[in-house]
Coordinates of C-alpha atoms and ligand atoms in Angstrom, one line a residue:
M2 CA -23.3 14.0 12.7
L3 CA -24.6 15.2 9.7
Y4 CA -23.6 14.1 6.7
K5 CA -26.4 17.0 4.3
R6 CA -23.3 18.1 2.1
S7 CA -21.7 15.3 1.3
S8 CA -24.3 13.0 0.1
E9 CA -25.7 16.0 -2.0
L10 CA -22.0 15.8 -3.9
F11 CA -22.3 12.0 -4.1
C12 CA -25.7 12.6 -5.7
E13 CA -23.5 15.5 -8.8
A14 CA -21.2 13.0 -8.9
E15 CA -23.1 10.0 -9.9
K16 CA -24.1 11.8 -12.8
V17 CA -21.2 12.3 -14.6
I18 CA -19.0 9.9 -13.0
P19 CA -19.2 6.0 -12.7
G20 CA -19.9 4.7 -9.4
G21 CA -19.1 8.7 -8.5
V22 CA -15.3 8.3 -7.4
N23 CA -12.1 8.0 -9.6
S24 CA -11.1 4.4 -8.0
P25 CA -14.1 2.1 -6.3
V26 CA -12.8 1.6 -3.0
R27 CA -13.9 5.3 -1.5
A28 CA -17.3 4.6 -2.7
F29 CA -18.7 2.4 0.4
K30 CA -19.6 -0.2 -1.0
A31 CA -18.6 -2.7 0.9
V32 CA -20.1 -1.0 3.9
G33 CA -23.2 0.7 2.7
G34 CA -23.9 4.4 2.7
T35 CA -23.0 7.1 1.6
P36 CA -19.3 8.5 1.2
I37 CA -18.1 11.8 3.0
F38 CA -15.9 14.5 0.7
A39 CA -13.0 15.5 1.4
K40 CA -12.2 19.5 2.0
S41 CA -9.3 20.2 3.5
A42 CA -7.4 18.2 6.1
K43 CA -4.5 18.9 8.6
G44 CA -1.9 17.2 10.7
A45 CA -3.8 14.1 12.2
Y46 CA -6.9 15.5 11.0
V47 CA -9.4 15.4 7.8
F48 CA -12.2 17.8 7.3
D49 CA -15.8 16.9 4.9
E50 CA -18.1 19.1 3.3
D51 CA -20.2 19.6 6.1
G52 CA -17.9 20.1 8.3
N53 CA -17.1 17.0 10.2
R54 CA -13.5 16.4 11.7
Y55 CA -11.8 13.2 11.1
I56 CA -9.1 12.0 13.4
D57 CA -7.1 9.9 9.5
Y58 CA -6.2 6.5 9.6
I59 CA -6.3 5.9 6.5
N60 CA -4.1 9.2 5.4
S61 CA -4.3 9.4 1.5
W62 CA -4.0 5.2 1.5
G63 CA -0.5 5.8 3.0
P64 CA 1.7 8.1 1.3
M65 CA 0.7 11.1 4.0
V66 CA 3.0 8.9 6.3
L67 CA 4.4 12.6 8.4
G68 CA -0.2 14.3 8.4
H69 CA -1.9 16.5 6.1
A70 CA -0.7 19.2 4.0
Y71 CA 3.3 19.2 6.1
P72 CA 5.2 22.1 5.6
P73 CA 7.8 21.8 3.7
V74 CA 5.8 19.6 1.3
V75 CA 3.3 21.8 0.5
N76 CA 6.0 24.7 0.6
A77 CA 8.2 23.1 -2.0
V78 CA 5.3 22.7 -3.7
I79 CA 4.2 26.5 -4.6
E80 CA 7.7 27.4 -4.7
K81 CA 8.4 25.6 -8.1
A82 CA 4.8 25.1 -9.4
K83 CA 6.1 29.7 -9.4
L84 CA 8.6 28.1 -11.9
G85 CA 6.6 25.7 -15.0
T86 CA 4.7 23.0 -13.7
S87 CA 5.8 20.4 -16.3
F88 CA 8.6 21.1 -18.8
G89 CA 8.9 17.1 -20.9
M90 CA 12.7 17.8 -20.3
P91 CA 15.5 16.0 -17.5
T92 CA 15.1 18.6 -14.4
E93 CA 17.9 18.8 -11.6
M94 CA 15.2 17.2 -9.1
E95 CA 14.6 14.3 -11.0
T96 CA 18.6 13.2 -10.1
Q97 CA 17.9 14.6 -6.0
I98 CA 15.3 12.6 -5.7
A99 CA 16.8 9.5 -7.1
S100 CA 20.2 10.1 -5.3
L101 CA 18.5 10.5 -1.8
A102 CA 15.9 7.1 -2.5
I103 CA 19.0 5.1 -3.9
K104 CA 20.7 6.4 -0.7
M105 CA 17.9 4.9 2.1
V106 CA 16.7 1.2 0.3
P107 CA 19.5 -1.0 -0.1
G108 CA 20.7 -2.6 -2.9
I109 CA 19.7 -0.2 -5.5
D110 CA 22.1 1.9 -7.9
K111 CA 18.8 3.0 -9.9
I112 CA 15.6 4.3 -10.5
R113 CA 13.0 5.1 -12.7
F114 CA 10.2 7.2 -12.1
V115 CA 6.2 7.3 -12.9
N116 CA 2.9 8.4 -12.0
S117 CA 1.8 5.7 -10.2
G118 CA 2.3 2.5 -8.2
T119 CA 0.2 0.4 -11.1
E120 CA 2.6 2.0 -13.8
A121 CA 5.6 0.8 -11.3
C122 CA 4.6 -2.8 -11.3
M123 CA 3.3 -3.5 -14.2
S124 CA 6.9 -2.2 -15.8
A125 CA 8.6 -3.5 -12.9
I126 CA 6.8 -7.5 -14.7
R127 CA 8.0 -6.3 -17.6
L128 CA 11.2 -5.3 -17.2
A129 CA 11.5 -8.6 -15.6
R130 CA 10.5 -10.5 -19.1
G131 CA 13.1 -8.5 -20.9
Y132 CA 15.6 -10.0 -18.3
T133 CA 14.7 -12.7 -18.0
K134 CA 13.6 -13.7 -21.7
K135 CA 11.0 -15.6 -19.7
D136 CA 6.9 -15.1 -19.7
K137 CA 5.4 -15.5 -16.6
I138 CA 5.3 -14.6 -13.6
I139 CA 4.1 -16.2 -10.2
K140 CA 1.6 -13.6 -7.7
F141 CA 0.1 -14.1 -4.4
A142 CA -3.5 -14.2 -3.3
G143 CA -4.7 -10.9 -1.8
C144 CA -1.9 -9.1 -2.9
Y145 CA -2.5 -6.0 -5.1
H146 CA 0.1 -4.4 -7.5
G147 CA -2.1 -2.3 -8.8
H148 CA -5.3 -2.3 -11.2
S149 CA -3.0 -3.6 -14.6
D150 CA -4.0 -6.3 -16.5
S151 CA -1.5 -9.0 -15.6
F152 CA -2.2 -8.6 -11.6
L153 CA -6.4 -9.1 -11.5
I154 CA -6.2 -12.7 -12.2
Q155 CA -7.0 -15.5 -9.6
A156 CA -6.6 -18.2 -9.8
G157 CA -8.2 -20.9 -11.9
S158 CA -9.9 -24.5 -11.2
G159 CA -6.2 -25.8 -12.3
A160 CA -4.6 -23.0 -10.2
V161 CA -1.5 -25.5 -11.0
T162 CA -1.5 -24.5 -14.7
F163 CA -2.9 -20.8 -14.6
G164 CA -4.9 -18.0 -13.5
S165 CA -7.8 -16.5 -14.7
P166 CA -9.1 -13.0 -15.3
N167 CA -11.0 -11.3 -12.3
S168 CA -12.1 -8.7 -14.5
P169 CA -14.3 -8.7 -17.3
G170 CA -11.8 -7.3 -20.3
V171 CA -8.2 -8.9 -19.0
T172 CA -8.5 -11.7 -21.9
K173 CA -7.3 -15.4 -20.5
G174 CA -4.2 -14.6 -23.5
T175 CA -2.8 -12.3 -19.9
A176 CA -4.0 -14.7 -17.5
K177 CA -2.6 -17.6 -18.4
D178 CA 0.9 -16.0 -17.8
T179 CA 0.0 -15.6 -14.5
L180 CA 0.1 -18.0 -11.5
L181 CA -0.9 -17.4 -8.6
A182 CA 0.2 -19.0 -4.7
K183 CA -0.5 -18.4 -1.6
Y184 CA 1.1 -16.0 0.7
N185 CA 3.3 -17.3 4.2
D186 CA 2.9 -20.8 1.7
L187 CA 6.1 -22.6 0.4
E188 CA 5.0 -25.4 -0.7
S189 CA 2.4 -23.3 -3.5
V190 CA 5.0 -21.7 -4.8
N191 CA 7.2 -24.7 -5.1
T192 CA 4.5 -26.3 -6.9
L193 CA 3.9 -23.7 -9.2
V194 CA 8.0 -23.1 -10.8
N195 CA 8.5 -27.1 -9.9
A196 CA 5.0 -27.1 -13.1
N197 CA 6.3 -24.3 -15.0
F198 CA 10.2 -25.5 -14.6
G199 CA 12.0 -22.8 -16.8
E200 CA 9.1 -20.3 -17.5
I201 CA 9.4 -18.1 -15.1
A202 CA 10.7 -14.7 -14.8
A203 CA 9.6 -13.3 -11.8
I204 CA 8.2 -13.2 -8.6
I205 CA 5.9 -10.7 -6.8
I206 CA 5.0 -10.1 -3.6
E207 CA 4.2 -7.8 -0.8
P208 CA 7.4 -8.5 1.6
V209 CA 4.6 -7.4 4.1
A210 CA 0.7 -7.9 3.0
G211 CA -0.7 -4.5 3.4
N212 CA -4.1 -5.4 0.6
M213 CA -6.1 -8.2 3.1
G214 CA -5.8 -6.2 5.9
C215 CA -1.7 -6.6 7.5
I216 CA -0.1 -10.0 6.9
P217 CA 3.4 -10.0 8.3
P218 CA 5.4 -13.0 6.6
K219 CA 6.1 -16.0 8.8
E220 CA 9.3 -16.5 9.6
G221 CA 12.0 -17.8 6.9
F222 CA 9.6 -17.3 3.9
L223 CA 10.6 -14.3 2.2
E224 CA 14.1 -15.6 2.9
E225 CA 13.5 -19.4 1.1
L226 CA 11.3 -17.1 -1.5
R227 CA 14.8 -15.5 -2.0
Q228 CA 16.7 -18.7 -2.9
I229 CA 13.7 -20.3 -4.8
C230 CA 14.5 -17.4 -7.2
D231 CA 19.0 -17.8 -7.1
K232 CA 18.1 -22.2 -8.1
N233 CA 16.0 -21.2 -10.9
G234 CA 17.1 -17.7 -12.0
I235 CA 14.3 -15.8 -11.3
L236 CA 13.8 -12.7 -10.2
L237 CA 12.0 -11.5 -7.3
I238 CA 10.5 -8.4 -6.7
F239 CA 9.7 -6.4 -4.4
D240 CA 6.5 -4.2 -4.0
E241 CA 7.6 -1.5 -1.5
V242 CA 4.0 0.7 -3.3
M243 CA 2.9 0.3 0.7
T244 CA 5.8 -0.5 2.6
G245 CA 8.6 1.7 1.1
F246 CA 9.2 4.2 3.1
R247 CA 6.4 3.3 5.7
L248 CA 8.4 0.8 7.8
A249 CA 11.3 1.9 7.9
R250 CA 14.1 4.5 5.6
G251 CA 14.9 1.1 3.5
G252 CA 11.5 0.1 3.6
A253 CA 10.4 -3.9 4.0
Q254 CA 14.5 -4.8 2.3
E255 CA 16.3 -3.0 5.2
L256 CA 13.6 -4.3 8.1
L257 CA 13.6 -8.0 7.5
K258 CA 16.7 -8.3 5.8
V259 CA 15.8 -9.8 2.4
Q260 CA 17.0 -8.5 -0.4
S261 CA 14.8 -8.6 -3.7
D262 CA 15.9 -8.4 -7.2
I263 CA 13.4 -5.4 -8.1
V264 CA 11.2 -3.4 -6.1
T265 CA 8.4 -1.3 -6.9
F266 CA 7.4 1.8 -4.8
G267 CA 4.4 4.7 -4.6
K268 CA 2.2 6.3 -2.0
V269 CA 4.8 8.1 0.6
I270 CA 7.6 8.4 -2.4
G271 CA 5.4 11.0 -3.3
G272 CA 4.3 13.2 -0.6
G273 CA 0.9 13.2 -1.3
L274 CA 1.4 14.1 -5.6
P275 CA 1.1 11.2 -8.0
V276 CA 4.6 8.8 -7.8
G277 CA 5.4 5.4 -9.1
A278 CA 8.9 4.8 -9.2
F279 CA 10.4 1.4 -9.3
A280 CA 14.6 0.2 -8.8
A281 CA 17.5 -2.4 -9.2
R282 CA 21.1 -3.1 -9.0
A283 CA 22.3 -0.8 -12.3
E284 CA 22.8 -4.7 -14.5
I285 CA 18.7 -4.5 -15.0
M286 CA 17.6 -1.1 -15.2
D287 CA 20.3 -1.0 -18.1
Y288 CA 17.9 -3.0 -19.8
L289 CA 15.1 0.2 -20.0
A290 CA 15.3 2.2 -23.0
P291 CA 17.1 3.9 -23.8
L292 CA 20.1 2.1 -23.2
G293 CA 18.4 -1.5 -23.7
P294 CA 15.8 -3.0 -25.4
V295 CA 12.8 -2.3 -22.9
Y296 CA 10.0 0.4 -23.6
Q297 CA 9.0 2.3 -20.8
A298 CA 8.1 6.0 -20.8
G299 CA 6.0 8.6 -19.3
T300 CA 5.0 12.6 -20.7
L301 CA 5.3 13.5 -17.0
S302 CA 6.8 11.1 -15.4
G303 CA 9.2 12.9 -13.4
N304 CA 7.3 15.9 -13.4
P305 CA 9.1 19.4 -11.1
L306 CA 5.6 19.5 -9.1
A307 CA 5.9 15.5 -7.7
M308 CA 9.2 15.6 -7.4
A309 CA 9.1 18.3 -4.9
A310 CA 6.7 17.4 -2.8
G311 CA 8.7 14.1 -2.7
L312 CA 12.0 15.2 -2.0
A313 CA 10.3 17.4 1.0
M314 CA 9.1 14.0 2.1
L315 CA 12.0 12.2 1.8
N316 CA 14.2 13.9 3.6
A317 CA 12.4 15.1 6.1
L318 CA 12.1 11.1 6.2
E319 CA 16.1 10.9 6.4
E320 CA 16.1 13.5 8.4
D321 CA 14.7 12.5 11.2
T322 CA 16.4 9.4 12.7
S323 CA 13.8 8.5 15.3
V324 CA 10.5 8.5 13.1
F325 CA 10.2 5.2 12.1
Q326 CA 10.2 3.9 15.5
R327 CA 7.7 6.9 16.5
L328 CA 6.0 5.5 14.1
A329 CA 6.3 2.0 14.8
E330 CA 5.3 3.5 18.9
K331 CA 2.5 5.1 18.6
T332 CA 1.2 1.7 16.3
L333 CA 2.1 -0.7 19.3
Y334 CA 0.5 1.1 22.1
L335 CA -2.4 1.4 19.5
E336 CA -2.6 -1.9 19.7
N337 CA -2.9 -2.7 23.1
G338 CA -5.9 0.5 23.3
I339 CA -7.4 -2.2 21.1
R340 CA -6.9 -5.0 22.8
K341 CA -7.7 -4.4 26.0
V342 CA -10.8 -3.0 24.7
L343 CA -12.0 -5.6 22.5
T344 CA -10.8 -8.2 25.0
S345 CA -13.3 -6.6 27.7
N346 CA -16.0 -6.8 25.3
E347 CA -15.7 -10.1 24.6
I348 CA -15.6 -10.1 20.5
S349 CA -14.6 -12.2 18.3
Y350 CA -10.5 -10.7 16.9
T351 CA -7.5 -10.5 15.4
I352 CA -4.8 -7.4 15.5
N353 CA -1.7 -8.1 12.9
R354 CA 0.8 -5.4 12.8
L355 CA 4.2 -4.7 11.5
G356 CA 5.9 -1.7 12.3
S357 CA 3.2 1.6 11.4
M358 CA 1.4 -1.1 9.5
I359 CA -2.7 -2.1 11.8
S360 CA -5.6 -4.6 11.0
V361 CA -8.0 -5.4 12.6
H362 CA -10.1 -8.5 11.9
F363 CA -13.6 -9.8 13.3
D364 CA -12.5 -13.7 13.6
S365 CA -10.4 -14.6 16.2
N366 CA -7.9 -17.5 14.2
P367 CA -4.7 -15.5 13.2
V368 CA -4.9 -14.3 9.4
Y369 CA -2.0 -15.4 7.4
D370 CA -3.1 -15.4 4.1
F371 CA -6.5 -14.6 2.0
Q372 CA -8.0 -16.9 3.0
T373 CA -7.6 -16.9 6.4
A374 CA -7.7 -12.6 5.6
S375 CA -11.5 -13.6 3.8
K376 CA -13.3 -15.1 7.4
G377 CA -13.6 -11.7 8.7
D378 CA -17.1 -11.4 9.7
N379 CA -17.7 -8.3 7.5
E380 CA -21.6 -7.3 9.4
T381 CA -19.3 -6.7 12.8
F382 CA -16.9 -4.8 10.7
K383 CA -19.8 -2.2 8.8
K384 CA -21.3 -1.9 12.5
F385 CA -17.5 -1.0 13.9
F386 CA -17.0 1.2 11.0
H387 CA -19.9 3.7 11.1
G388 CA -19.4 3.6 14.4
L389 CA -16.6 5.0 14.6
L390 CA -17.3 7.4 11.5
E391 CA -20.0 8.9 13.7
Q392 CA -17.2 9.2 16.9
G393 CA -15.0 11.3 14.4
V394 CA -12.6 9.0 13.6
Y395 CA -11.9 7.6 9.7
I396 CA -10.5 3.9 9.1
A397 CA -10.5 1.8 6.1
P398 CA -14.0 1.6 4.2
S399 CA -13.3 -2.1 3.9
A400 CA -12.3 -5.1 5.9
Y401 CA -9.4 -6.0 4.3
E402 CA -7.6 -2.5 4.6
T403 CA -4.1 -1.7 6.5
W404 CA -5.0 1.6 8.9
F405 CA -2.7 3.4 8.2
I406 CA -1.1 5.4 10.8
S407 CA 1.1 9.2 10.8
D408 CA 3.8 10.5 12.9
A409 CA 1.5 13.7 13.2
L410 CA -1.1 11.5 15.9
T411 CA -0.5 12.3 19.4
Y412 CA -1.2 10.0 22.1
E413 CA -4.0 12.2 23.0
D414 CA -5.7 11.6 19.8
L415 CA -4.5 7.8 19.9
D416 CA -6.4 7.5 23.3
F417 CA -9.7 9.6 21.7
T418 CA -9.6 6.5 19.2
I419 CA -9.7 3.9 21.2
D420 CA -12.4 5.6 24.0
A421 CA -14.4 5.8 20.8
I422 CA -13.8 2.2 19.9
E423 CA -15.0 1.3 23.8
K424 CA -18.0 3.7 22.6
V425 CA -18.6 1.2 19.4
A426 CA -17.6 -2.2 20.9
K427 CA -20.6 -2.3 23.5
T428 CA -23.0 -1.9 20.1
L429 CA -21.4 -4.5 18.1
Ligands
PLP507 C1 -1.5 1.3 -4.0 C2 -0.8 0.3 -4.2 C3 -0.6 -0.3 -5.3 C4 -0.5 0.1 -6.3 O1 -0.8 2.0 -6.3 P1 -1.6 3.0 -7.1 O2 -0.5 4.1 -7.3 O3 -2.6 3.2 -7.0 O4 -1.4 2.0 -8.4 C5 0.5 -1.0 -5.4 N1 1.0 -2.1 -4.3 C6 0.4 -1.6 -3.6 C7 1.6 -3.4 -2.3 C8 -0.1 -1.0 -3.5 O5 -0.2 -1.0 -1.9

């Protein structure tokens, strides 16, 4: 494939945008080479500036669960745009999407809309701190909750005491309030809770981790977290920015039958426009301004174009009673195909999957937390990524990413992908 135009555009972009991109993972740093520039997308396919077509397994990192340029979403945005693109006043549609989300997701009475998953998680921990009147939070190594300061934390040398910043610009003062536990490791949580007794506002977790590959929770792990929270007056926050409206109508909470206290959304809920949201029972949500003391605001929050896209997306998911089943079946089909190919080519691998989230790790040991996810062979992944790109299959340019399956993928597309993997596997 030729990437001439993409390379030229990247050179131009680098002059005026740091690294040429507005979000780091797009830059292909983990896999080498220069990013391909998108021109358009439709259904299961994305087309680049050189006219190449790819079967898309990123789907804008999740939002396009029904495929690109999904007509009801596109039409809703076009019609709304004609009426004005932002008012800074409440609109009827905000109540409609709020009511629909509350109907779809278990255990929430009220929801507030923001502009990104980052904002949703940032606001959720502020709300948890305001509500519990405690400062500290526990997060899990390898879970991603956006780029706000409190989450850019790695385990400190004395992990039991507090974390340390993993980006310059995050202060030690902020880092000391974020404690790092290990995913799927209850003992690490109990140690932190005991060492910081009475000081913890919230435990925040991706109920199915998707930012270190796909890592499902071990049996009983979330249930036990729920109990630890209840016993200690800690709020449990499920970050469902990736899993919400993807794993089930009501997200991971519905699928895994564990109820959080606060849940955050992004990605699918905006149908491809910038939307995030956080929700909880009324007693907690009413702590927010203007009703309560916890401040949170946004000039473009609840933006009519974004709400129109989100509402059209949620309506489509609500009406189609078999969509999540179909997504899971397609993903399982892909999993079985990849297993067959990699096994017959004697490549060491582990595949993790839950519903429509799947990841391929180039290591034969089980992957259940950040440490085990880090053991994958990155050189093999790089070859795998570029090989697939060359075959017209676009997966995320990082070994730590989940593949996002969309319902626009046909079984022909999946077979094409498995054939492409067969070709690439011979070169690994
Ligand atoms: C993508 C993601 C975020 C951040 O959302 P942005 O819209 O990129 O700010 C937060 N949490 C999880 C689990 C995510 O996957």
